[in-house]
CSV table of C-alpha atoms in Angstrom, one decimal:
chain,number,residue,atom,x,y,z
A,1,MET,CA,16.5,31.3,11.6
A,2,ASP,CA,18.0,27.8,11.7
A,3,LYS,CA,17.6,26.3,8.2
A,4,ARG,CA,17.4,22.8,9.7
A,5,MET,CA,13.9,22.9,11.1
A,6,SER,CA,13.0,19.7,12.9
A,7,ASP,CA,10.5,18.2,15.4
A,8,VAL,CA,13.1,15.9,17.0
A,9,VAL,CA,14.7,18.1,19.7
A,10,PHE,CA,14.4,16.6,23.1
A,11,SER,CA,11.3,17.4,25.2
A,12,ARG,CA,8.6,15.3,26.7
A,13,ARG,CA,6.5,16.6,23.9
A,14,ALA,CA,8.3,15.3,20.8
A,15,VAL,CA,10.3,12.2,21.6
A,16,LEU,CA,8.6,10.3,24.3
A,17,GLY,CA,6.0,8.6,22.4
A,18,GLY,CA,4.0,9.7,19.4
A,19,MET,CA,2.4,12.8,20.5
A,20,LEU,CA,2.9,14.8,17.4
A,21,GLY,CA,1.5,12.2,15.3
A,22,ALA,CA,-1.7,12.3,17.4
A,23,GLY,CA,-1.6,15.8,16.6
A,24,ALA,CA,-0.4,15.9,13.5
A,25,ILE,CA,-1.8,13.7,12.3
A,26,MET,CA,-2.1,13.3,12.8
A,27,LEU,CA,-4.1,14.0,13.5
A,28,VAL,CA,-11.5,13.4,10.2
A,29,GLY,CA,-14.9,13.7,8.4
A,30,CYS,CA,-17.5,16.3,9.0
A,31,GLY,CA,-20.1,16.6,6.3
A,32,PRO,CA,-20.5,19.5,3.9
A,33,ASP,CA,-23.3,21.0,6.0
A,34,GLU,CA,-20.8,21.8,8.7
A,35,ALA,CA,-17.8,22.3,6.5
A,36,SER,CA,-17.5,26.0,6.7
A,37,PRO,CA,-18.9,29.0,8.5
A,38,SER,CA,-19.5,30.8,5.2
A,39,PRO,CA,-19.3,28.4,2.2
A,40,SER,CA,-20.1,29.8,-1.2
A,41,ALA,CA,-21.3,28.1,-4.3
A,42,GLY,CA,-19.6,28.2,-7.7
A,43,SER,CA,-19.8,31.7,-9.2
A,44,GLY,CA,-17.3,31.8,-12.0
A,45,GLY,CA,-14.3,32.9,-10.0
A,46,GLY,CA,-13.8,36.6,-9.1
A,47,SER,CA,-11.3,39.2,-8.0
A,48,TYR,CA,-10.0,39.4,-4.4
A,49,ASP,CA,-7.2,41.0,-2.4
A,50,VAL,CA,-5.9,37.6,-1.3
A,51,ILE,CA,-6.7,34.0,-2.3
A,52,VAL,CA,-5.9,31.3,0.3
A,53,ILE,CA,-5.4,27.8,-1.0
A,54,GLY,CA,-6.5,25.2,1.5
A,55,ALA,CA,-9.0,25.4,4.4
A,56,GLY,CA,-6.9,23.6,7.0
A,57,SER,CA,-5.6,25.1,10.2
A,58,ALA,CA,-3.0,27.3,8.4
A,59,GLY,CA,-5.4,28.5,5.7
A,60,MET,CA,-8.2,29.4,8.0
A,61,ALA,CA,-5.8,31.3,10.4
A,62,ALA,CA,-4.3,33.2,7.5
A,63,ALA,CA,-7.7,34.1,6.0
A,64,ARG,CA,-9.1,35.3,9.3
A,65,GLU,CA,-6.1,37.4,10.0
A,66,LEU,CA,-6.3,39.0,6.5
A,67,MET,CA,-10.1,39.5,6.7
A,68,ASP,CA,-9.7,41.2,10.1
A,69,ALA,CA,-7.1,43.5,8.5
A,70,GLY,CA,-9.7,44.6,6.0
A,71,LYS,CA,-8.7,42.5,3.0
A,72,LYS,CA,-11.2,40.8,0.7
A,73,VAL,CA,-10.3,37.2,1.0
A,74,ILE,CA,-11.5,33.9,-0.4
A,75,VAL,CA,-10.4,30.4,0.7
A,76,LEU,CA,-10.4,27.7,-2.0
A,77,GLU,CA,-10.7,24.2,-0.7
A,78,ALA,CA,-10.6,20.9,-2.7
A,79,ARG,CA,-12.5,18.9,-0.2
A,80,ASP,CA,-16.2,19.1,0.7
A,81,ARG,CA,-15.3,20.3,4.2
A,82,VAL,CA,-12.8,22.5,6.1
A,83,GLY,CA,-10.1,21.1,8.2
A,84,GLY,CA,-7.7,19.3,5.9
A,85,ARG,CA,-5.9,16.6,8.0
A,86,MET,CA,-8.0,17.8,11.0
A,87,TRP,CA,-11.1,15.7,10.3
A,88,THR,CA,-13.9,15.4,12.8
A,89,ASP,CA,-16.0,12.4,11.8
A,90,ARG,CA,-19.6,12.3,13.1
A,91,THR,CA,-20.7,9.2,11.2
A,92,LEU,CA,-18.8,6.1,12.2
A,93,LEU,CA,-18.8,6.1,16.0
A,94,SER,CA,-21.3,7.1,18.7
A,95,ILE,CA,-19.7,10.5,19.3
A,96,PRO,CA,-17.6,12.7,17.0
A,97,HIS,CA,-14.1,11.5,16.7
A,98,GLU,CA,-10.9,12.7,15.1
A,99,ARG,CA,-9.6,10.7,12.2
A,100,GLY,CA,-6.7,13.1,11.7
A,101,ALA,CA,-5.2,15.5,14.2
A,102,SER,CA,-6.5,14.7,17.7
A,103,LEU,CA,-4.6,16.5,20.4
A,104,CYS,CA,-3.8,20.1,21.2
A,105,HIS,CA,0.0,19.9,21.6
A,106,GLY,CA,1.2,22.7,23.9
A,107,GLY,CA,-2.3,23.5,25.3
A,108,PRO,CA,-2.4,26.9,26.9
A,109,ASP,CA,0.7,28.1,25.0
A,110,THR,CA,-1.1,27.8,21.6
A,111,GLU,CA,-3.5,30.0,19.6
A,112,THR,CA,-5.6,26.9,19.1
A,113,TRP,CA,-6.2,26.8,22.9
A,114,ALA,CA,-7.0,30.4,23.0
A,115,TRP,CA,-9.8,29.9,20.4
A,116,ALA,CA,-11.1,26.9,22.4
A,117,GLN,CA,-11.3,29.0,25.5
A,118,LYS,CA,-13.3,31.7,23.7
A,119,LEU,CA,-15.8,28.9,22.8
A,120,GLY,CA,-15.9,27.6,26.4
A,121,ILE,CA,-14.3,24.3,25.4
A,122,GLN,CA,-12.5,22.5,28.2
A,123,GLY,CA,-9.4,20.5,27.8
A,124,ARG,CA,-8.2,17.3,29.6
A,125,LYS,CA,-4.4,17.3,30.1
A,126,PHE,CA,-2.6,14.1,29.5
A,127,ASP,CA,-0.9,13.7,32.8
A,128,ASN,CA,-1.0,9.9,33.3
A,129,LYS,CA,1.6,8.6,30.8
A,130,PHE,CA,3.2,5.2,31.1
A,131,SER,CA,5.4,2.8,29.2
A,132,ARG,CA,6.5,-0.8,29.5
A,133,TYR,CA,8.6,-3.2,27.5
A,134,ASN,CA,6.0,-5.9,27.3
A,135,PRO,CA,3.1,-7.2,29.4
A,136,GLY,CA,5.5,-9.1,31.6
A,137,THR,CA,7.3,-5.9,32.7
A,138,PRO,CA,6.0,-3.1,35.0
A,139,TRP,CA,4.5,0.1,33.8
A,140,VAL,CA,6.8,3.1,34.2
A,141,GLY,CA,5.7,6.7,34.4
A,142,TRP,CA,7.2,9.1,31.9
A,143,ASP,CA,8.0,11.5,34.7
A,144,THR,CA,10.1,9.1,36.7
A,145,PRO,CA,13.9,8.3,36.5
A,146,ASP,CA,13.1,4.7,35.6
A,147,PHE,CA,11.8,5.9,32.3
A,148,TYR,CA,15.3,7.0,31.4
A,149,ALA,CA,17.1,3.9,32.9
A,150,PHE,CA,19.1,1.5,30.8
A,151,PRO,CA,17.7,-2.0,31.7
A,152,GLU,CA,21.1,-3.7,31.3
A,153,GLY,CA,23.2,-0.9,33.0
A,154,THR,CA,24.3,2.6,32.0
A,155,PRO,CA,26.9,2.5,29.2
A,156,ALA,CA,30.2,4.1,29.8
A,157,LEU,CA,29.6,7.1,27.6
A,158,SER,CA,30.6,10.7,28.3
A,159,VAL,CA,28.6,13.8,27.5
A,160,PRO,CA,28.6,15.5,25.0
A,161,LEU,CA,28.2,12.5,22.8
A,162,PRO,CA,30.1,12.1,19.5
A,163,GLU,CA,28.6,13.7,16.5
A,164,PRO,CA,26.6,11.4,14.2
A,165,ALA,CA,28.2,10.6,10.8
A,166,ASP,CA,26.6,12.0,7.7
A,167,LYS,CA,23.6,9.8,6.7
A,168,GLU,CA,24.1,7.6,9.7
A,169,SER,CA,21.0,5.9,11.0
A,170,ALA,CA,20.0,5.9,14.7
A,171,LEU,CA,20.5,2.2,14.8
A,172,GLN,CA,24.0,2.5,13.4
A,173,TYR,CA,24.9,5.3,15.7
A,174,LEU,CA,23.7,3.5,18.8
A,175,GLU,CA,25.6,0.4,17.8
A,176,ARG,CA,28.7,2.5,17.2
A,177,LEU,CA,28.3,3.8,20.8
A,178,GLY,CA,27.8,0.3,22.2
A,179,VAL,CA,24.2,0.7,23.1
A,180,ALA,CA,22.4,-2.5,22.2
A,181,PRO,CA,18.7,-2.6,21.4
A,182,SER,CA,18.1,-4.8,24.5
A,183,ASN,CA,19.5,-1.9,26.6
A,184,TYR,CA,17.4,0.9,25.2
A,185,PRO,CA,15.6,3.0,27.8
A,186,LEU,CA,11.9,3.4,27.5
A,187,ALA,CA,12.4,7.1,26.7
A,188,LEU,CA,14.6,6.1,23.7
A,189,LEU,CA,12.1,3.5,22.4
A,190,GLY,CA,9.4,6.2,22.5
A,191,ILE,CA,11.0,8.1,19.6
A,192,GLN,CA,10.2,5.2,17.2
A,193,VAL,CA,6.5,5.4,18.1
A,194,ASP,CA,6.1,8.9,16.5
A,195,THR,CA,8.4,8.9,13.6
A,196,GLU,CA,10.3,5.9,12.1
A,197,GLN,CA,12.1,2.9,13.5
A,198,PHE,CA,15.8,3.3,14.2
A,199,ALA,CA,17.1,1.3,11.1
A,200,VAL,CA,16.1,4.3,9.0
A,201,TYR,CA,15.6,7.1,11.5
A,202,PRO,CA,18.4,9.7,11.4
A,203,ALA,CA,21.0,9.5,14.1
A,204,TYR,CA,20.8,13.2,15.0
A,205,GLY,CA,17.3,12.6,16.2
A,206,VAL,CA,18.3,10.4,19.2
A,207,VAL,CA,21.3,12.5,20.5
A,208,ASP,CA,19.4,14.7,22.9
A,209,THR,CA,17.2,11.9,24.3
A,210,LEU,CA,20.2,9.6,24.7
A,211,THR,CA,22.0,12.5,26.5
A,212,ALA,CA,19.1,12.9,28.8
A,213,CYS,CA,19.0,9.2,29.6
A,214,LEU,CA,22.7,9.2,30.5
A,215,THR,CA,22.3,12.3,32.6
A,216,VAL,CA,19.2,11.1,34.5
A,217,SER,CA,20.7,7.6,35.0
A,218,LYS,CA,23.7,9.2,36.7
A,219,THR,CA,22.0,12.0,38.6
A,220,GLY,CA,18.5,10.7,39.2
A,221,VAL,CA,17.2,14.2,38.4
A,222,ILE,CA,14.9,15.0,35.5
A,223,GLU,CA,15.5,18.5,34.3
A,224,PRO,CA,12.2,20.4,33.7
A,225,ASP,CA,11.3,21.7,30.3
A,226,ASP,CA,8.9,24.5,29.4
A,227,TYR,CA,6.5,22.4,27.4
A,228,ALA,CA,2.9,23.0,28.6
A,229,GLY,CA,1.7,19.5,27.8
A,230,ASP,CA,-0.7,17.6,25.6
A,231,TYR,CA,-4.5,18.2,25.9
A,232,LYS,CA,-7.6,16.6,24.5
A,233,LEU,CA,-10.3,19.2,23.8
A,234,LEU,CA,-13.6,18.0,25.1
A,235,ALA,CA,-15.5,19.0,21.9
A,236,PRO,CA,-15.2,18.3,18.2
A,237,TYR,CA,-11.8,19.8,17.0
A,238,VAL,CA,-13.5,21.3,13.9
A,239,ASP,CA,-15.6,23.6,16.2
A,240,VAL,CA,-12.4,25.5,16.9
A,241,LEU,CA,-11.6,25.8,13.2
A,242,ASN,CA,-15.1,26.9,12.4
A,243,ALA,CA,-14.8,29.7,15.0
A,244,VAL,CA,-11.5,30.8,13.5
A,245,GLY,CA,-13.1,31.0,10.1
A,246,GLU,CA,-16.4,32.6,11.1
A,247,GLY,CA,-17.4,34.9,8.3
A,248,VAL,CA,-14.7,33.9,5.9
A,249,GLU,CA,-15.7,33.2,2.4
A,250,VAL,CA,-14.9,29.5,1.6
A,251,ARG,CA,-15.3,27.7,-1.7
A,252,LEU,CA,-15.5,24.0,-1.1
A,253,GLU,CA,-15.0,21.2,-3.7
A,254,THR,CA,-12.7,23.6,-5.7
A,255,PRO,CA,-9.4,21.7,-6.4
A,256,ILE,CA,-6.7,24.0,-7.8
A,257,GLU,CA,-5.1,23.1,-11.1
A,258,ALA,CA,-2.8,26.0,-11.8
A,259,ILE,CA,-1.4,29.2,-10.2
A,260,ASP,CA,0.1,31.9,-12.3
A,261,TYR,CA,2.0,34.6,-10.4
A,262,SER,CA,4.0,37.7,-11.1
A,263,GLY,CA,5.0,40.8,-9.3
A,264,SER,CA,1.7,42.3,-10.2
A,265,GLY,CA,-0.7,39.6,-9.0
A,266,VAL,CA,-1.9,36.0,-9.0
A,267,SER,CA,-4.3,34.1,-11.2
A,268,VAL,CA,-5.6,30.8,-9.8
A,269,GLN,CA,-7.3,28.2,-12.1
A,270,ALA,CA,-9.9,25.8,-10.7
A,271,GLY,CA,-11.6,23.9,-13.5
A,272,ALA,CA,-13.4,26.4,-15.7
A,273,GLU,CA,-13.2,29.1,-13.1
A,274,THR,CA,-10.4,31.7,-12.7
A,275,PHE,CA,-9.8,33.7,-9.5
A,276,GLU,CA,-7.6,36.8,-9.5
A,277,ALA,CA,-5.9,38.5,-6.6
A,278,ASP,CA,-3.1,40.7,-5.5
A,279,ALA,CA,-1.6,37.9,-3.5
A,280,CYS,CA,-2.0,34.2,-2.7
A,281,VAL,CA,-1.2,32.1,0.4
A,282,VAL,CA,-0.6,28.4,-0.4
A,283,THR,CA,-1.2,26.0,2.5
A,284,VAL,CA,-1.7,22.7,0.7
A,285,PRO,CA,0.1,19.6,2.3
A,286,VAL,CA,3.6,19.0,1.3
A,287,GLY,CA,2.6,15.7,-0.4
A,288,VAL,CA,0.4,17.6,-2.8
A,289,LEU,CA,3.4,19.8,-3.7
A,290,GLN,CA,5.6,16.7,-4.1
A,291,GLU,CA,3.1,15.1,-6.4
A,292,ARG,CA,3.0,18.3,-8.6
A,293,SER,CA,-0.8,18.3,-8.3
A,294,ILE,CA,-0.7,22.1,-8.9
A,295,THR,CA,1.1,23.7,-11.9
A,296,PHE,CA,2.9,26.9,-11.1
A,297,SER,CA,3.8,29.4,-13.7
A,298,PRO,CA,6.6,30.4,-13.7
A,299,PRO,CA,7.8,27.1,-12.3
A,300,LEU,CA,8.8,27.2,-8.6
A,301,GLU,CA,12.5,27.8,-8.1
A,302,GLY,CA,14.8,24.8,-8.2
A,303,ASP,CA,16.0,25.2,-4.6
A,304,ARG,CA,12.4,25.4,-3.3
A,305,MET,CA,11.4,22.3,-5.1
A,306,SER,CA,14.5,20.4,-3.9
A,307,ALA,CA,13.6,21.5,-0.3
A,308,ILE,CA,10.0,20.4,-0.8
A,309,ASP,CA,11.0,17.0,-2.3
A,310,ALA,CA,13.5,16.4,0.6
A,311,VAL,CA,10.7,16.6,3.2
A,312,ALA,CA,9.9,13.1,4.6
A,313,GLN,CA,6.4,12.2,5.7
A,314,THR,CA,5.5,9.9,8.6
A,315,VAL,CA,3.5,6.9,7.7
A,316,ALA,CA,0.9,6.8,10.5
A,317,TYR,CA,-1.4,4.0,11.6
A,318,LYS,CA,-4.3,5.3,13.7
A,319,THR,CA,-7.2,3.1,14.6
A,320,ILE,CA,-9.9,4.2,16.9
A,321,LEU,CA,-11.9,1.5,18.7
A,322,GLU,CA,-15.1,2.2,20.5
A,323,PHE,CA,-16.1,0.2,23.6
A,324,ASP,CA,-19.5,0.4,25.3
A,325,HIS,CA,-17.8,0.8,28.7
A,326,PRO,CA,-14.4,2.0,30.1
A,327,VAL,CA,-12.0,-0.8,29.3
A,328,ARG,CA,-9.4,-0.1,32.0
A,329,PRO,CA,-10.4,0.7,35.5
A,330,GLU,CA,-7.3,2.6,36.5
A,331,SER,CA,-6.7,6.0,35.0
A,332,PHE,CA,-4.4,6.4,32.0
A,333,ASP,CA,-4.1,9.0,29.3
A,334,MET,CA,-1.4,7.7,27.0
A,335,VAL,CA,0.7,4.5,27.1
A,336,ASN,CA,3.4,2.7,25.1
A,337,GLN,CA,3.9,-1.0,25.2
A,338,HIS,CA,6.8,-2.0,23.0
A,339,ASP,CA,6.5,-5.7,22.4
A,340,GLU,CA,4.7,-5.4,19.0
A,341,GLY,CA,2.7,-2.9,16.9
A,342,PRO,CA,0.6,-1.0,17.4
A,343,CYS,CA,2.7,0.3,20.3
A,344,GLN,CA,0.9,3.4,21.6
A,345,PHE,CA,-2.6,3.8,23.0
A,346,TRP,CA,-4.4,6.8,24.3
A,347,ASP,CA,-7.8,7.6,25.9
A,348,GLU,CA,-9.7,9.7,23.4
A,349,SER,CA,-13.0,10.2,25.2
A,350,THR,CA,-12.8,10.5,29.0
A,351,GLY,CA,-14.5,13.7,30.0
A,352,MET,CA,-16.6,14.0,26.8
A,353,PRO,CA,-20.0,15.3,28.0
A,354,GLY,CA,-22.7,12.7,28.3
A,355,TYR,CA,-20.6,9.8,27.0
A,356,ASP,CA,-20.4,6.5,29.0
A,357,GLY,CA,-18.3,4.4,26.6
A,358,GLN,CA,-14.7,4.8,25.7
A,359,LEU,CA,-12.7,5.5,22.6
A,360,ILE,CA,-9.2,4.1,22.5
A,361,VAL,CA,-6.7,5.2,19.9
A,362,ALA,CA,-4.1,2.6,18.7
A,363,TRP,CA,-1.2,4.3,17.1
A,364,ASP,CA,2.1,3.5,15.4
A,365,THR,CA,4.4,4.8,12.7
A,366,GLY,CA,7.2,3.8,10.3
A,367,ASP,CA,7.6,0.2,9.1
A,368,ARG,CA,5.3,-1.0,11.8
A,369,ALA,CA,2.6,1.3,10.5
A,370,ARG,CA,3.3,0.2,6.9
A,371,GLU,CA,2.8,-3.5,7.9
A,372,LEU,CA,-0.5,-2.7,9.8
A,373,LEU,CA,-1.9,-0.6,6.9
A,374,ALA,CA,-1.1,-3.3,4.4
A,375,LEU,CA,-3.7,-5.5,6.3
A,376,PRO,CA,-7.4,-5.6,5.3
A,377,GLU,CA,-9.4,-3.2,7.4
A,378,LYS,CA,-10.8,-5.9,9.8
A,379,GLU,CA,-7.3,-7.2,10.5
A,380,ARG,CA,-6.2,-3.6,11.2
A,381,PHE,CA,-8.9,-3.4,13.8
A,382,ASP,CA,-8.0,-6.8,15.2
A,383,ALA,CA,-4.4,-5.7,15.7
A,384,ALA,CA,-5.6,-2.7,17.7
A,385,LEU,CA,-7.9,-4.9,19.7
A,386,SER,CA,-5.1,-7.3,20.6
A,387,GLY,CA,-3.1,-4.4,22.1
A,388,VAL,CA,-6.1,-3.1,24.0
A,389,ARG,CA,-6.8,-6.5,25.4
A,390,LYS,CA,-3.2,-6.7,26.7
A,391,LEU,CA,-3.6,-3.2,28.1
A,392,ALA,CA,-6.8,-4.0,29.9
A,393,GLY,CA,-5.8,-7.6,30.9
A,394,ASP,CA,-9.1,-8.8,29.3
A,395,GLN,CA,-8.8,-11.3,26.4
A,396,GLY,CA,-12.6,-11.4,26.0
A,397,LEU,CA,-12.8,-7.7,25.3
A,398,ASN,CA,-14.6,-6.6,22.1
A,399,TYR,CA,-15.2,-3.3,20.4
A,400,VAL,CA,-18.6,-2.1,19.2
A,401,ASN,CA,-17.4,0.3,16.4
A,402,ALA,CA,-14.0,1.1,14.8
A,403,SER,CA,-12.4,3.7,12.5
A,404,ASN,CA,-9.2,3.8,10.5
A,405,TYR,CA,-7.8,5.9,7.7
A,406,ASP,CA,-4.6,5.8,5.5
A,407,TRP,CA,-3.6,9.4,4.6
A,408,ARG,CA,-1.2,8.2,2.0
A,409,ASP,CA,-4.2,7.3,-0.2
A,410,ASP,CA,-5.8,10.7,0.2
A,411,GLU,CA,-5.5,12.6,-3.1
A,412,PHE,CA,-5.6,16.0,-1.2
A,413,ALA,CA,-2.9,15.0,1.3
A,414,PHE,CA,-0.7,12.2,0.0
A,415,GLY,CA,0.6,11.6,3.5
A,416,ALA,CA,0.0,12.1,7.2
A,417,TYR,CA,2.4,14.8,8.4
A,418,ALA,CA,6.0,16.0,7.8
A,419,THR,CA,8.8,14.8,9.9
A,420,GLY,CA,12.6,15.2,10.3
A,421,GLU,CA,14.6,18.0,8.7
A,422,ARG,CA,12.7,20.7,6.8
A,423,ASP,CA,14.3,23.8,5.2
A,424,GLN,CA,11.6,26.2,6.3
A,425,ASP,CA,13.4,29.3,5.1
A,426,THR,CA,13.5,28.1,1.5
A,427,ILE,CA,10.0,26.5,1.4
A,428,TYR,CA,8.3,29.5,3.0
A,429,ARG,CA,10.3,32.1,1.1
A,430,PRO,CA,7.7,34.5,-0.6
A,431,SER,CA,7.8,34.5,-4.4
A,432,LYS,CA,7.7,37.9,-6.1
A,433,ASP,CA,6.0,39.3,-3.0
A,434,THR,CA,2.7,37.8,-4.3
A,435,LEU,CA,2.9,34.1,-3.5
A,436,PHE,CA,3.2,33.2,0.2
A,437,TRP,CA,3.4,29.9,2.0
A,438,ALA,CA,2.1,28.3,5.2
A,439,GLY,CA,1.2,24.9,6.7
A,440,ALA,CA,2.4,22.2,4.4
A,441,ILE,CA,5.4,21.1,6.4
A,442,LYS,CA,3.9,21.6,9.9
A,443,SER,CA,3.1,18.6,12.0
A,444,SER,CA,0.5,19.9,14.5
A,445,VAL,CA,-2.7,22.0,14.3
A,446,ALA,CA,-1.2,24.7,16.5
A,447,SER,CA,2.1,25.1,14.5
A,448,ALA,CA,0.1,25.2,11.2
A,449,HIS,CA,-2.2,27.9,12.7
A,450,SER,CA,0.8,29.9,13.7
A,451,SER,CA,2.4,29.6,10.3
A,452,GLY,CA,-0.9,30.9,8.8
A,453,LEU,CA,-0.7,34.0,11.0
A,454,ASP,CA,2.9,34.5,9.9
A,455,ALA,CA,2.0,34.3,6.3
A,456,ALA,CA,-0.8,36.7,6.7
A,457,GLN,CA,1.5,39.2,8.3
A,458,ALA,CA,3.9,38.8,5.5
A,459,VAL,CA,1.1,39.6,3.0
A,460,LEU,CA,0.1,42.7,4.9
A,461,ILE,CA,3.7,44.0,5.1
A,462,ALA,CA,4.2,43.4,1.3
A,463,SER,CA,1.0,45.2,0.5
A,464,LYS,CA,1.9,48.4,2.2
């Protein structure tokens, strides 16, 4: 397995405008009454075959897989709900909305989609995607050669491109190649919407997209990829997670303080309660591990902690504005407009049963997100509204409700989602065949779910 695990390889999934952050993030708040299919009250701990730490997508997938294999499993969750950074909020807007992960990235190719289909949940594919430099320039479809075009002319660069220098930023690399910011294709600009701006973004993250822009500009042909697309599920996202965890024992409001592990088992301390098991699957967010919120005994190996500390997290601004009517008559699913932040907008609600209004997500990352999140909440909303007004061409437009959340301030997350290089082999390496790892460094619901399944299989193999 490649030790440099990253989300920045070229595809119309990852680099053309913020889609992971929607999902990753990116992806909000159901109440305790719906938090778990089988929540249990405090009972003084207990003994289990496997303890799973964290009731997010990875944790619930691992627990379900282990339970189906006949293991006695408990999930310990610090929050008063399941989902982690998948958070379906039913309180702030007229319909349930996702304050965290929002989209199903990869759609039919994911386990998440398979569960949605079992529940009869339909999905709307994001087909109508457009970008423009500013309101004075035309919209350009992501599936057209113009999306890859250099506005000031194709630079005289040959493929393969030169290798980036060590620690070179994308901005430095592009300047070294003679590609000025005024000549960035829309496809290249889209990278900054999902990760970080080029002054600090690593150079290796733009090589494949720049190569594609050069190739398409010369040939006029867009090479197909095998990505199935981005989908919005037409039901609360947490419904899928609740189906995955049906029948699983989940203890809510149980933050973990310490994990003692050895070759013979694991002891997990949560307040005055102690839980014992043969094995444990840890799925807490990487920010929690970086903050040392949980004490491990013996301490985690130095190379593992170095790999954990090296993981960067995307700073994500996500504001959801609710309007009492559709704000743009022509169809769109996701758009980028690159004049100022927030830069990305997507349609969160079209197709939702019985809903006549519209939810529009305003999204940005990196320094632009930091600037937006530094504003008072009302000004965060106003910044989103300014962008939607430009999008709709209606300066009199006003929202009726709004929602925003800064995951950096969440004590059970300390960040939105991982980005850039991640040494998955080291971070996920089992400890003494009793401590296993999943989630944490994943940046979408589907990839976290898959990592939970992998961890469960590793537990089952070790227990034979």
